[in-house]
Short mmCIF file of N, CA and C and ligand atoms in Angstrom, two decimals:
data_model
loop_
_atom_site.label_atom_id
_atom_site.label_comp_id
_atom_site.label_asym_id
_atom_site.label_seq_id
_atom_site.Cartn_x
_atom_site.Cartn_y
_atom_site.Cartn_z
N MET A 77 -3.72 5.14 -20.95
CA MET A 77 -4.54 4.34 -19.76
C MET A 77 -3.66 4.51 -18.40
N PRO A 78 -4.55 4.83 -17.06
CA PRO A 78 -3.80 4.93 -15.96
C PRO A 78 -3.11 3.63 -15.55
N ARG A 79 -2.11 4.03 -14.85
CA ARG A 79 -1.50 2.96 -14.59
C ARG A 79 -1.47 2.58 -12.87
N ILE A 80 -1.73 1.63 -11.92
CA ILE A 80 -1.72 1.72 -10.73
C ILE A 80 -0.75 0.61 -10.16
N LEU A 81 -0.12 1.05 -9.15
CA LEU A 81 0.91 0.52 -8.47
C LEU A 81 0.22 -0.15 -7.04
N VAL A 82 0.40 -1.50 -7.14
CA VAL A 82 -0.63 -2.08 -6.13
C VAL A 82 0.15 -3.11 -5.07
N MET A 83 -0.05 -2.96 -4.00
CA MET A 83 0.94 -3.48 -2.63
C MET A 83 0.42 -3.81 -1.52
N GLY A 84 0.46 -5.19 -0.86
CA GLY A 84 0.43 -5.26 0.22
C GLY A 84 1.53 -4.59 1.20
N GLY A 85 1.43 -4.19 2.50
CA GLY A 85 1.93 -3.74 3.03
C GLY A 85 2.83 -4.77 4.01
N SER A 86 3.39 -5.71 3.35
CA SER A 86 3.73 -7.46 4.17
C SER A 86 4.59 -7.50 3.54
N ASN A 87 5.38 -8.37 4.29
CA ASN A 87 6.81 -9.53 3.04
C ASN A 87 5.91 -10.92 3.41
N SER A 88 4.78 -10.91 3.84
CA SER A 88 4.47 -12.45 3.93
C SER A 88 4.05 -12.95 2.81
N HIS A 89 4.43 -14.07 2.72
CA HIS A 89 3.86 -14.61 0.94
C HIS A 89 2.62 -15.37 1.34
N THR A 90 1.91 -15.42 1.99
CA THR A 90 0.40 -15.29 2.27
C THR A 90 -0.34 -14.32 3.04
N SER A 91 0.27 -12.85 2.48
CA SER A 91 -0.53 -11.68 3.24
C SER A 91 -2.08 -11.68 2.61
N ILE A 92 -2.74 -11.23 3.76
CA ILE A 92 -4.02 -11.19 3.55
C ILE A 92 -4.21 -9.50 3.29
N ASN A 93 -3.11 -8.64 3.38
CA ASN A 93 -2.99 -7.37 2.79
C ASN A 93 -2.95 -7.24 1.42
N ARG A 94 -2.05 -7.97 0.99
CA ARG A 94 -1.83 -8.41 -0.44
C ARG A 94 -2.92 -8.77 -1.08
N GLU A 95 -3.49 -9.80 -0.71
CA GLU A 95 -5.47 -10.14 -1.04
C GLU A 95 -6.29 -9.09 -1.49
N LEU A 96 -6.22 -8.45 -0.26
CA LEU A 96 -6.97 -7.13 -0.58
C LEU A 96 -6.70 -6.23 -1.24
N ALA A 97 -5.43 -5.98 -1.37
CA ALA A 97 -4.91 -4.84 -2.18
C ALA A 97 -5.61 -5.29 -3.77
N ARG A 98 -4.94 -6.60 -3.87
CA ARG A 98 -5.04 -6.92 -5.26
C ARG A 98 -6.51 -7.15 -6.06
N PHE A 99 -7.75 -7.46 -4.91
CA PHE A 99 -8.60 -7.70 -5.13
C PHE A 99 -9.15 -6.38 -5.50
N ALA A 100 -8.68 -4.85 -4.36
CA ALA A 100 -9.66 -3.82 -4.60
C ALA A 100 -8.97 -3.49 -5.93
N ALA A 101 -7.54 -3.22 -6.55
CA ALA A 101 -7.18 -3.32 -7.90
C ALA A 101 -8.06 -3.44 -9.12
N LYS A 102 -9.13 -4.76 -8.83
CA LYS A 102 -9.65 -5.49 -10.23
C LYS A 102 -10.95 -4.75 -10.27
N CYS A 103 -11.15 -4.51 -8.69
CA CYS A 103 -12.51 -3.50 -8.73
C CYS A 103 -12.30 -1.81 -9.11
N VAL A 104 -11.66 -1.28 -8.70
CA VAL A 104 -10.68 -0.04 -9.48
C VAL A 104 -11.16 -0.44 -10.95
N ASP A 105 -10.43 -1.01 -11.62
CA ASP A 105 -10.39 -1.59 -13.06
C ASP A 105 -11.51 -1.31 -13.34
N ALA A 106 -12.56 -2.24 -13.05
CA ALA A 106 -13.97 -2.64 -13.06
C ALA A 106 -14.90 -1.39 -12.91
N ASP A 107 -14.44 -0.35 -12.33
CA ASP A 107 -15.30 0.76 -11.87
C ASP A 107 -14.95 2.11 -12.51
N CYS A 108 -13.65 1.70 -13.09
CA CYS A 108 -12.81 3.34 -13.90
C CYS A 108 -13.53 3.05 -14.99
N SER A 109 -13.54 4.12 -15.19
CA SER A 109 -14.43 4.73 -17.28
C SER A 109 -13.05 4.13 -18.13
N GLN A 110 -12.09 4.03 -17.77
CA GLN A 110 -10.95 3.74 -18.54
C GLN A 110 -10.33 2.73 -18.32
N ASP A 111 -9.80 1.53 -18.87
CA ASP A 111 -8.81 0.10 -18.73
C ASP A 111 -7.71 0.93 -17.95
N VAL A 112 -7.32 0.40 -16.94
CA VAL A 112 -6.48 0.38 -15.78
C VAL A 112 -5.52 -1.13 -15.99
N GLU A 113 -4.21 -0.13 -16.34
CA GLU A 113 -2.85 -1.18 -16.12
C GLU A 113 -2.47 -1.11 -14.73
N THR A 114 -2.61 -2.54 -14.02
CA THR A 114 -2.03 -2.54 -12.71
C THR A 114 -0.52 -2.98 -12.68
N ILE A 115 -0.01 -2.49 -11.83
CA ILE A 115 1.63 -3.45 -11.84
C ILE A 115 1.62 -3.83 -10.42
N LEU A 116 1.58 -5.20 -10.27
CA LEU A 116 1.66 -5.86 -8.65
C LEU A 116 2.78 -5.67 -8.34
N LEU A 117 3.18 -5.25 -6.89
CA LEU A 117 4.63 -4.72 -6.63
C LEU A 117 4.62 -5.74 -4.96
N ASP A 118 5.81 -6.81 -5.04
CA ASP A 118 5.93 -7.34 -4.14
C ASP A 118 7.25 -6.54 -3.06
N LEU A 119 6.98 -6.70 -1.90
CA LEU A 119 8.12 -5.94 -0.74
C LEU A 119 9.56 -7.02 -0.91
N ASN A 120 8.89 -8.11 -1.27
CA ASN A 120 10.12 -9.32 -1.09
C ASN A 120 11.28 -9.02 -2.53
N ASP A 121 10.57 -7.72 -3.12
CA ASP A 121 11.37 -7.72 -4.17
C ASP A 121 12.17 -6.65 -4.02
N PHE A 122 12.23 -5.90 -2.67
CA PHE A 122 13.09 -4.99 -2.45
C PHE A 122 13.50 -5.00 -1.14
N ALA A 123 14.09 -6.18 -1.02
CA ALA A 123 14.79 -6.68 0.21
C ALA A 123 16.21 -5.67 0.53
N MET A 124 16.21 -5.41 2.09
CA MET A 124 17.44 -4.28 1.86
C MET A 124 17.85 -4.68 3.28
N PRO A 125 19.25 -4.07 3.69
CA PRO A 125 19.46 -4.35 5.25
C PRO A 125 18.82 -3.47 6.08
N VAL A 126 18.48 -3.82 7.65
CA VAL A 126 17.51 -2.81 8.59
C VAL A 126 18.09 -1.74 8.50
N PHE A 127 17.25 -0.66 7.95
CA PHE A 127 17.88 0.81 8.01
C PHE A 127 18.59 1.18 9.27
N SER A 128 19.74 1.83 8.84
CA SER A 128 20.76 2.52 9.78
C SER A 128 21.53 3.85 9.10
N VAL A 129 21.31 4.86 10.03
CA VAL A 129 22.19 6.00 9.58
C VAL A 129 23.59 5.58 9.43
N ASP A 130 24.36 4.60 9.94
CA ASP A 130 25.61 4.37 10.16
C ASP A 130 25.83 3.36 8.58
N LEU A 131 24.76 2.94 8.18
CA LEU A 131 24.98 2.04 7.34
C LEU A 131 24.93 3.01 5.52
N GLU A 132 23.90 3.96 6.18
CA GLU A 132 23.59 4.51 5.17
C GLU A 132 24.74 5.96 4.47
N ARG A 133 25.55 6.26 5.82
CA ARG A 133 26.88 7.01 5.74
C ARG A 133 27.70 6.14 4.92
N GLN A 134 28.02 4.64 5.35
CA GLN A 134 29.02 4.34 5.05
C GLN A 134 28.61 3.77 3.39
N ASP A 135 27.39 3.05 3.06
CA ASP A 135 27.39 2.59 1.78
C ASP A 135 26.25 3.11 1.15
N GLY A 136 25.51 4.27 1.55
CA GLY A 136 24.64 5.05 0.73
C GLY A 136 23.37 4.76 0.63
N ILE A 137 22.29 4.99 -0.15
CA ILE A 137 21.11 4.69 -0.42
C ILE A 137 21.06 3.41 -1.08
N PRO A 138 20.51 1.91 -1.04
CA PRO A 138 20.46 0.95 -1.52
C PRO A 138 19.59 1.12 -3.45
N ASP A 139 20.06 0.62 -3.55
CA ASP A 139 19.55 0.69 -5.42
C ASP A 139 17.70 0.35 -5.30
N ALA A 140 17.70 -0.66 -4.24
CA ALA A 140 16.45 -1.06 -3.96
C ALA A 140 15.25 0.25 -3.63
N ALA A 141 15.98 0.87 -2.86
CA ALA A 141 15.06 1.79 -2.46
C ALA A 141 14.86 3.17 -3.61
N LYS A 142 15.48 3.33 -4.28
CA LYS A 142 15.75 4.08 -5.35
C LYS A 142 14.77 3.55 -6.44
N ARG A 143 14.60 2.36 -6.53
CA ARG A 143 13.58 1.36 -7.39
C ARG A 143 12.14 1.71 -6.81
N PHE A 144 12.06 1.62 -5.68
CA PHE A 144 10.69 1.49 -4.82
C PHE A 144 10.08 3.21 -5.52
N VAL A 145 10.87 4.04 -5.12
CA VAL A 145 10.57 5.54 -5.29
C VAL A 145 10.45 5.39 -7.06
N ASN A 146 11.41 4.92 -7.93
CA ASN A 146 10.68 5.06 -9.13
C ASN A 146 9.67 4.54 -9.76
N ASP A 147 9.12 3.37 -9.21
CA ASP A 147 8.20 2.59 -9.42
C ASP A 147 6.95 3.34 -9.22
N ILE A 148 7.00 4.12 -8.00
CA ILE A 148 5.84 5.00 -7.81
C ILE A 148 5.74 6.39 -8.36
N GLU A 149 7.02 6.85 -8.61
CA GLU A 149 6.87 8.29 -10.05
C GLU A 149 6.31 7.54 -11.32
N GLY A 150 6.44 6.59 -11.84
CA GLY A 150 6.36 5.81 -12.75
C GLY A 150 4.37 5.09 -12.61
N CYS A 151 3.89 5.55 -11.99
CA CYS A 151 2.67 5.24 -11.96
C CYS A 151 1.63 6.68 -11.49
N ASP A 152 0.06 6.39 -11.94
CA ASP A 152 -0.85 7.37 -11.76
C ASP A 152 -1.41 7.09 -10.49
N GLY A 153 -1.26 6.10 -9.95
CA GLY A 153 -2.33 5.94 -8.46
C GLY A 153 -1.61 4.77 -7.98
N VAL A 154 -1.72 4.82 -6.37
CA VAL A 154 -1.19 3.69 -5.65
C VAL A 154 -2.33 3.10 -4.68
N VAL A 155 -2.60 1.81 -4.99
CA VAL A 155 -3.53 0.98 -3.99
C VAL A 155 -2.72 0.24 -3.10
N ILE A 156 -2.62 0.50 -2.01
CA ILE A 156 -1.87 -0.28 -0.78
C ILE A 156 -3.03 -0.42 0.41
N SER A 157 -2.71 -1.95 1.05
CA SER A 157 -3.20 -2.44 2.31
C SER A 157 -2.30 -2.88 3.11
N LEU A 158 -1.94 -2.10 4.39
CA LEU A 158 -1.04 -2.20 5.38
C LEU A 158 -1.53 -3.55 6.19
N ALA A 159 -0.01 -4.20 6.39
CA ALA A 159 -0.55 -5.09 7.81
C ALA A 159 -0.07 -4.53 8.93
N GLU A 160 -1.02 -4.74 10.11
CA GLU A 160 -0.38 -4.13 11.45
C GLU A 160 0.31 -5.13 11.90
N HIS A 161 1.40 -4.76 12.50
CA HIS A 161 2.24 -5.35 13.48
C HIS A 161 2.53 -4.53 15.22
N ASN A 162 1.89 -5.35 15.98
CA ASN A 162 1.79 -4.45 17.11
C ASN A 162 1.56 -2.49 17.09
N GLY A 163 0.15 -2.86 16.62
CA GLY A 163 -0.34 -1.28 16.24
C GLY A 163 0.38 -0.73 15.13
N SER A 164 1.34 -1.27 14.33
CA SER A 164 2.05 -0.32 13.85
C SER A 164 2.28 -0.93 12.38
N TYR A 165 3.45 -0.43 11.43
CA TYR A 165 3.48 -0.96 10.37
C TYR A 165 4.41 -2.27 10.56
N SER A 166 4.30 -3.09 9.44
CA SER A 166 5.01 -4.34 9.60
C SER A 166 6.57 -3.69 9.37
N VAL A 167 7.55 -4.73 9.95
CA VAL A 167 9.06 -4.36 9.85
C VAL A 167 9.25 -4.15 8.59
N GLY A 168 8.79 -5.23 7.79
CA GLY A 168 9.11 -5.38 6.06
C GLY A 168 8.66 -4.28 5.36
N PHE A 169 7.63 -3.77 5.65
CA PHE A 169 7.35 -2.30 4.91
C PHE A 169 7.71 -1.24 5.42
N LYS A 170 7.98 -1.48 6.76
CA LYS A 170 8.68 0.09 7.31
C LYS A 170 9.93 0.25 7.07
N ASN A 171 10.72 -0.93 6.52
CA ASN A 171 12.13 -0.82 6.19
C ASN A 171 12.04 -0.26 4.67
N VAL A 172 11.24 -0.82 4.07
CA VAL A 172 11.33 -0.27 2.84
C VAL A 172 10.92 1.13 2.54
N PHE A 173 10.19 1.45 3.48
CA PHE A 173 9.54 3.33 3.52
C PHE A 173 10.93 4.03 4.07
N ASP A 174 11.41 3.62 5.17
CA ASP A 174 12.49 4.46 5.75
C ASP A 174 13.61 4.84 4.91
N TRP A 175 14.11 3.48 4.10
CA TRP A 175 14.94 3.50 3.11
C TRP A 175 14.68 4.50 2.25
N ALA A 176 13.38 4.50 1.90
CA ALA A 176 13.08 5.38 0.31
C ALA A 176 12.72 6.54 0.58
N SER A 177 12.47 7.10 1.92
CA SER A 177 12.28 8.45 2.41
C SER A 177 13.77 8.86 2.26
N ARG A 178 14.44 8.33 2.58
CA ARG A 178 16.14 9.14 2.24
C ARG A 178 16.40 9.27 1.12
N TYR A 179 15.77 8.52 0.07
CA TYR A 179 16.10 9.08 -1.10
C TYR A 179 15.20 10.02 -1.58
N LYS A 180 13.73 10.00 -1.12
CA LYS A 180 13.09 11.05 -1.85
C LYS A 180 11.92 10.98 -0.50
N VAL A 181 12.18 12.52 0.07
CA VAL A 181 11.05 12.47 1.47
C VAL A 181 9.65 12.35 0.99
N LYS A 182 9.32 13.19 -0.29
CA LYS A 182 8.03 12.58 -0.67
C LYS A 182 7.96 11.62 -1.36
N VAL A 183 7.85 10.41 -0.56
CA VAL A 183 8.11 9.14 -0.90
C VAL A 183 6.79 8.85 -2.45
N TRP A 184 5.80 9.70 -2.14
CA TRP A 184 4.64 8.68 -2.83
C TRP A 184 4.30 9.89 -3.92
N SER A 185 5.57 10.87 -4.34
CA SER A 185 5.00 11.52 -5.35
C SER A 185 3.97 12.07 -5.74
N GLU A 186 2.97 12.75 -4.92
CA GLU A 186 1.53 13.17 -5.07
C GLU A 186 0.73 12.52 -5.34
N LYS A 187 0.80 11.23 -5.70
CA LYS A 187 -0.25 10.07 -6.27
C LYS A 187 -1.29 10.19 -5.32
N PRO A 188 -2.39 9.84 -6.29
CA PRO A 188 -3.79 9.45 -5.37
C PRO A 188 -3.51 8.00 -4.82
N MET A 189 -4.03 8.06 -3.93
CA MET A 189 -4.02 6.57 -2.95
C MET A 189 -5.13 6.09 -2.51
N LEU A 190 -5.48 4.91 -2.73
CA LEU A 190 -6.25 4.16 -1.74
C LEU A 190 -5.77 3.32 -0.82
N LEU A 191 -5.86 3.75 0.15
CA LEU A 191 -5.09 3.23 1.58
C LEU A 191 -5.97 2.71 2.35
N MET A 192 -5.69 1.30 2.67
CA MET A 192 -6.69 0.58 3.28
C MET A 192 -5.26 -0.13 4.73
N ALA A 193 -6.52 -1.20 5.15
CA ALA A 193 -5.81 -2.21 6.47
C ALA A 193 -6.67 -3.26 6.31
N THR A 194 -6.00 -4.05 6.84
CA THR A 194 -7.14 -5.53 7.33
C THR A 194 -6.36 -6.47 7.99
N SER A 195 -6.95 -7.03 9.08
CA SER A 195 -6.23 -8.07 9.98
C SER A 195 -7.57 -8.94 10.54
N PRO A 196 -6.80 -10.16 11.02
CA PRO A 196 -7.78 -11.22 11.47
C PRO A 196 -8.67 -10.77 12.42
N GLY A 197 -7.94 -9.70 13.29
CA GLY A 197 -8.87 -9.44 14.25
C GLY A 197 -9.97 -8.07 14.14
N GLY A 198 -10.56 -7.46 14.97
CA GLY A 198 -11.85 -6.83 14.98
C GLY A 198 -11.36 -5.27 14.67
N ARG A 199 -10.26 -4.77 15.03
CA ARG A 199 -10.03 -3.82 14.86
C ARG A 199 -9.77 -3.58 13.44
N GLY A 200 -9.43 -4.65 12.45
CA GLY A 200 -9.08 -4.16 10.98
C GLY A 200 -7.76 -3.26 10.64
N GLY A 201 -6.89 -3.14 11.94
CA GLY A 201 -5.65 -2.63 11.40
C GLY A 201 -5.90 -1.21 11.88
N ALA A 202 -6.81 -0.73 12.37
CA ALA A 202 -6.84 0.79 12.74
C ALA A 202 -5.88 1.67 13.06
N GLY A 203 -5.03 0.63 13.92
CA GLY A 203 -3.91 1.44 14.55
C GLY A 203 -2.97 1.99 13.23
N VAL A 204 -2.37 1.15 12.69
CA VAL A 204 -1.73 1.31 11.51
C VAL A 204 -2.58 2.37 10.33
N LEU A 205 -3.54 2.06 10.17
CA LEU A 205 -4.55 3.07 9.27
C LEU A 205 -4.23 4.23 9.38
N GLY A 206 -4.12 4.42 11.34
CA GLY A 206 -4.42 5.73 11.35
C GLY A 206 -3.26 6.57 11.28
N ALA A 207 -2.27 6.00 11.85
CA ALA A 207 -0.78 5.91 11.56
C ALA A 207 -0.47 6.57 10.08
N ALA A 208 -0.84 5.84 9.16
CA ALA A 208 -0.49 5.94 7.89
C ALA A 208 -1.28 7.49 7.11
N SER A 209 -2.49 7.63 7.73
CA SER A 209 -3.41 8.53 7.48
C SER A 209 -2.55 9.84 7.67
N ALA A 210 -2.47 9.32 9.03
CA ALA A 210 -1.59 11.17 9.53
C ALA A 210 -0.30 11.44 8.63
N THR A 211 0.48 10.26 8.57
CA THR A 211 1.75 10.32 8.03
C THR A 211 1.87 10.68 6.45
N PHE A 212 0.89 10.05 5.66
CA PHE A 212 1.82 9.55 4.76
C PHE A 212 1.38 11.11 3.55
N PRO A 213 0.41 12.03 4.11
CA PRO A 213 -0.18 13.05 3.27
C PRO A 213 1.38 14.45 3.57
N HIS A 214 1.95 13.94 4.30
CA HIS A 214 3.15 14.37 4.33
C HIS A 214 4.27 14.39 3.90
N MET A 215 3.90 13.07 2.88
CA MET A 215 5.07 12.07 2.64
C MET A 215 4.84 12.11 0.86
N GLY A 216 3.80 13.03 0.67
CA GLY A 216 3.45 13.11 -0.63
C GLY A 216 2.16 12.35 -1.27
N ALA A 217 1.75 11.61 -0.24
CA ALA A 217 0.43 10.80 -0.67
C ALA A 217 -1.18 11.94 -0.83
N GLU A 218 -1.40 11.60 -2.06
CA GLU A 218 -3.14 12.10 -1.95
C GLU A 218 -4.03 10.92 -1.79
N VAL A 219 -4.03 11.05 -0.17
CA VAL A 219 -4.64 10.09 -0.03
C VAL A 219 -6.81 10.41 0.02
N VAL A 220 -6.98 9.60 -1.31
CA VAL A 220 -8.06 9.93 -1.54
C VAL A 220 -9.50 9.18 -0.97
N ALA A 221 -8.98 7.95 -0.34
CA ALA A 221 -10.12 7.05 0.50
C ALA A 221 -9.26 6.09 1.06
N THR A 222 -9.86 5.73 2.43
CA THR A 222 -9.32 4.62 3.08
C THR A 222 -10.14 3.96 3.61
N PHE A 223 -9.80 2.75 4.04
CA PHE A 223 -10.62 1.24 4.08
C PHE A 223 -10.28 0.44 5.34
N SER A 224 -10.91 0.01 6.04
CA SER A 224 -10.48 -0.93 6.76
C SER A 224 -11.27 -2.15 7.01
N LEU A 225 -10.50 -3.04 6.88
CA LEU A 225 -11.57 -4.66 6.76
C LEU A 225 -11.39 -5.40 7.87
N PRO A 226 -12.39 -5.17 9.03
CA PRO A 226 -11.51 -6.31 10.64
C PRO A 226 -12.45 -7.50 10.13
N ALA A 227 -11.48 -8.24 10.86
CA ALA A 227 -11.80 -10.06 10.51
C ALA A 227 -11.94 -10.28 9.43
N PHE A 228 -10.49 -10.41 8.72
CA PHE A 228 -10.58 -10.69 7.45
C PHE A 228 -11.33 -12.05 7.05
N SER A 229 -11.13 -13.15 7.77
CA SER A 229 -11.37 -14.24 6.94
C SER A 229 -13.04 -14.62 7.42
N THR A 230 -13.47 -13.74 7.96
CA THR A 230 -14.87 -13.62 8.12
C THR A 230 -15.68 -13.06 7.10
N ASN A 231 -14.86 -11.78 6.84
CA ASN A 231 -15.97 -10.79 6.13
C ASN A 231 -15.28 -10.61 4.77
N PHE A 232 -14.20 -11.29 4.15
CA PHE A 232 -13.53 -11.57 2.88
C PHE A 232 -13.87 -12.93 2.36
N ASP A 233 -14.26 -12.83 0.98
CA ASP A 233 -14.13 -14.13 0.16
C ASP A 233 -13.24 -14.09 -0.92
N SER A 234 -12.38 -14.94 -1.49
CA SER A 234 -11.90 -14.58 -2.52
C SER A 234 -12.13 -14.77 -3.88
N GLU A 235 -13.55 -15.10 -3.87
CA GLU A 235 -14.35 -15.45 -5.10
C GLU A 235 -15.50 -13.78 -5.00
N SER A 236 -16.07 -13.80 -3.84
CA SER A 236 -17.06 -12.86 -3.80
C SER A 236 -16.73 -11.76 -3.38
N GLY A 237 -15.43 -11.42 -2.55
CA GLY A 237 -15.18 -10.38 -2.17
C GLY A 237 -15.77 -9.74 -0.91
N ILE A 238 -15.98 -8.65 -0.34
CA ILE A 238 -16.47 -8.29 0.59
C ILE A 238 -17.70 -8.68 0.92
N LEU A 239 -17.95 -9.68 2.36
CA LEU A 239 -19.02 -10.24 2.58
C LEU A 239 -20.32 -9.72 3.40
N ASP A 240 -19.64 -8.92 4.25
CA ASP A 240 -20.78 -7.89 5.18
C ASP A 240 -20.94 -6.98 4.38
N THR A 241 -22.56 -6.22 4.36
CA THR A 241 -23.35 -5.53 3.39
C THR A 241 -22.49 -3.66 3.52
N GLY A 242 -22.76 -3.80 5.11
CA GLY A 242 -22.17 -2.29 5.14
C GLY A 242 -20.68 -1.97 5.01
N LEU A 243 -19.86 -3.29 5.22
CA LEU A 243 -18.34 -2.70 5.17
C LEU A 243 -18.39 -2.86 3.10
N LYS A 244 -19.00 -3.57 2.70
CA LYS A 244 -18.98 -3.80 1.19
C LYS A 244 -19.12 -2.38 0.31
N THR A 245 -20.13 -1.78 0.97
CA THR A 245 -20.53 -0.22 0.85
C THR A 245 -19.43 0.49 0.83
N ALA A 246 -18.86 0.47 2.07
CA ALA A 246 -17.81 1.46 2.11
C ALA A 246 -16.94 1.14 1.45
N PHE A 247 -16.23 -0.07 1.16
CA PHE A 247 -15.29 -0.56 0.57
C PHE A 247 -15.68 -0.01 -1.30
N GLU A 248 -17.00 -0.16 -1.53
CA GLU A 248 -17.58 0.44 -2.87
C GLU A 248 -17.20 2.06 -3.10
N GLU A 249 -17.77 2.36 -2.04
CA GLU A 249 -17.43 3.83 -2.16
C GLU A 249 -15.99 4.33 -2.14
N ALA A 250 -15.27 3.66 -1.30
CA ALA A 250 -13.82 4.27 -1.37
C ALA A 250 -12.96 4.01 -3.04
N VAL A 251 -13.70 2.51 -3.43
CA VAL A 251 -12.98 2.24 -5.13
C VAL A 251 -13.28 3.40 -5.77
N SER A 252 -14.79 3.07 -5.50
CA SER A 252 -15.25 4.51 -6.56
C SER A 252 -14.81 5.62 -6.65
N ALA A 253 -14.04 6.30 -5.35
CA ALA A 253 -13.89 7.50 -5.50
C ALA A 253 -12.13 7.84 -6.34
N PHE A 254 -11.33 6.99 -5.44
CA PHE A 254 -9.76 6.73 -5.91
C PHE A 254 -10.07 6.28 -7.19
N ALA A 255 -11.26 5.60 -8.00
CA ALA A 255 -11.23 5.28 -9.69
C ALA A 255 -11.23 6.36 -10.46
N ALA A 256 -12.55 7.68 -9.85
CA ALA A 256 -12.71 8.76 -10.36
C ALA A 256 -11.45 9.82 -10.29
N LYS A 257 -10.61 9.38 -9.34
CA LYS A 257 -9.42 10.36 -9.15
C LYS A 257 -8.52 9.99 -10.51
N LEU A 258 -8.51 8.80 -10.70
CA LEU A 258 -7.31 8.51 -12.08
C LEU A 258 -7.67 8.68 -12.89
N VAL A 259 -8.99 9.46 -13.30
CA VAL A 259 -9.29 9.95 -14.89
C VAL A 259 -9.33 11.44 -15.07
N GLU A 260 -9.20 12.23 -13.57
CA GLU A 260 -9.73 13.53 -13.62
C GLU A 260 -8.60 14.37 -14.52
C1 LIG B 526 4.29 -9.59 15.18
C2 LIG B 526 3.09 -9.62 15.23
C3 LIG B 526 2.24 -8.10 15.50
C4 LIG B 526 0.83 -8.11 15.29
N1 LIG B 526 0.23 -7.33 15.80
C5 LIG B 526 -1.00 -7.15 15.36
C6 LIG B 526 -1.91 -6.21 15.97
O1 LIG B 526 -1.28 -4.83 16.68
N2 LIG B 526 -2.92 -5.53 15.42
C7 LIG B 526 -3.81 -6.61 14.77
O2 LIG B 526 -4.92 -6.56 14.37
N3 LIG B 526 -3.06 -7.68 14.23
C8 LIG B 526 -1.94 -7.76 14.58
N4 LIG B 526 -1.10 -9.47 14.06
C9 LIG B 526 -1.78 -10.37 13.45
C10 LIG B 526 -1.96 -9.44 11.67
O3 LIG B 526 -2.66 -8.53 11.66
C11 LIG B 526 -1.86 -10.50 10.99
O4 LIG B 526 -0.55 -11.74 11.15
C12 LIG B 526 -1.96 -10.53 9.79
O5 LIG B 526 -2.17 -11.66 8.80
C13 LIG B 526 -0.66 -9.75 8.97
O6 LIG B 526 -0.89 -9.00 7.73
P1 LIG B 526 -0.37 -9.97 6.60
O7 LIG B 526 -1.19 -11.15 6.29
O8 LIG B 526 -0.73 -8.87 5.38
O9 LIG B 526 1.13 -10.09 6.70
C14 LIG B 526 0.54 -9.42 14.65
C15 LIG B 526 0.94 -10.57 13.71
C16 LIG B 526 2.35 -10.31 14.19
C17 LIG B 526 3.29 -11.52 13.46
#
């Protein structure tokens, strides 16, 4: 049974990106020709000091960073939706990512990835999605599909999912491409 790691790139307890990632994971399970095991990952379980080369030299890499990498190594695919803060990664995600990259440069361990972003605004996290799309493949991600959901509260409903027809089609195509990759 394929195992997918599902996370929001945010440490907010009310994260809309976590909500989107978890919804996408359910859709992957429904779309996939095999049952899918879903592992929900919360960035708050990977609390670490703010990355610094001095701290790394002094104390080494925190166990939480190693755990993050090990969790990725143990799965068959990653579903992630990134929060956008000032056009880039949220600090909560970036800190875990930076520490993890010191343990293993190819953080994503050549796993297939469904890469998404959403925000309350009209650009749907286009900035962070662009940054991650450019960078993650160099860090071991096989980005199978990307999806951006603008205006989250208008376009998403926790029961019905994606409300806008065009966005729903794009989302379903992204989910299907990722689900197919899991059983290749
Ligand atoms: C410090 C800060 C910076 C933000 N910058 C952006 C931004 O550049 N673009 C954007 O679309 N939303 C921005 N927002 C709004 C976030 O998209 C919004 O808070 C969203 O809920 C974050 O995702 P999350 O709920 O998954 O944490 C910002 C929010 C904060 C707190």
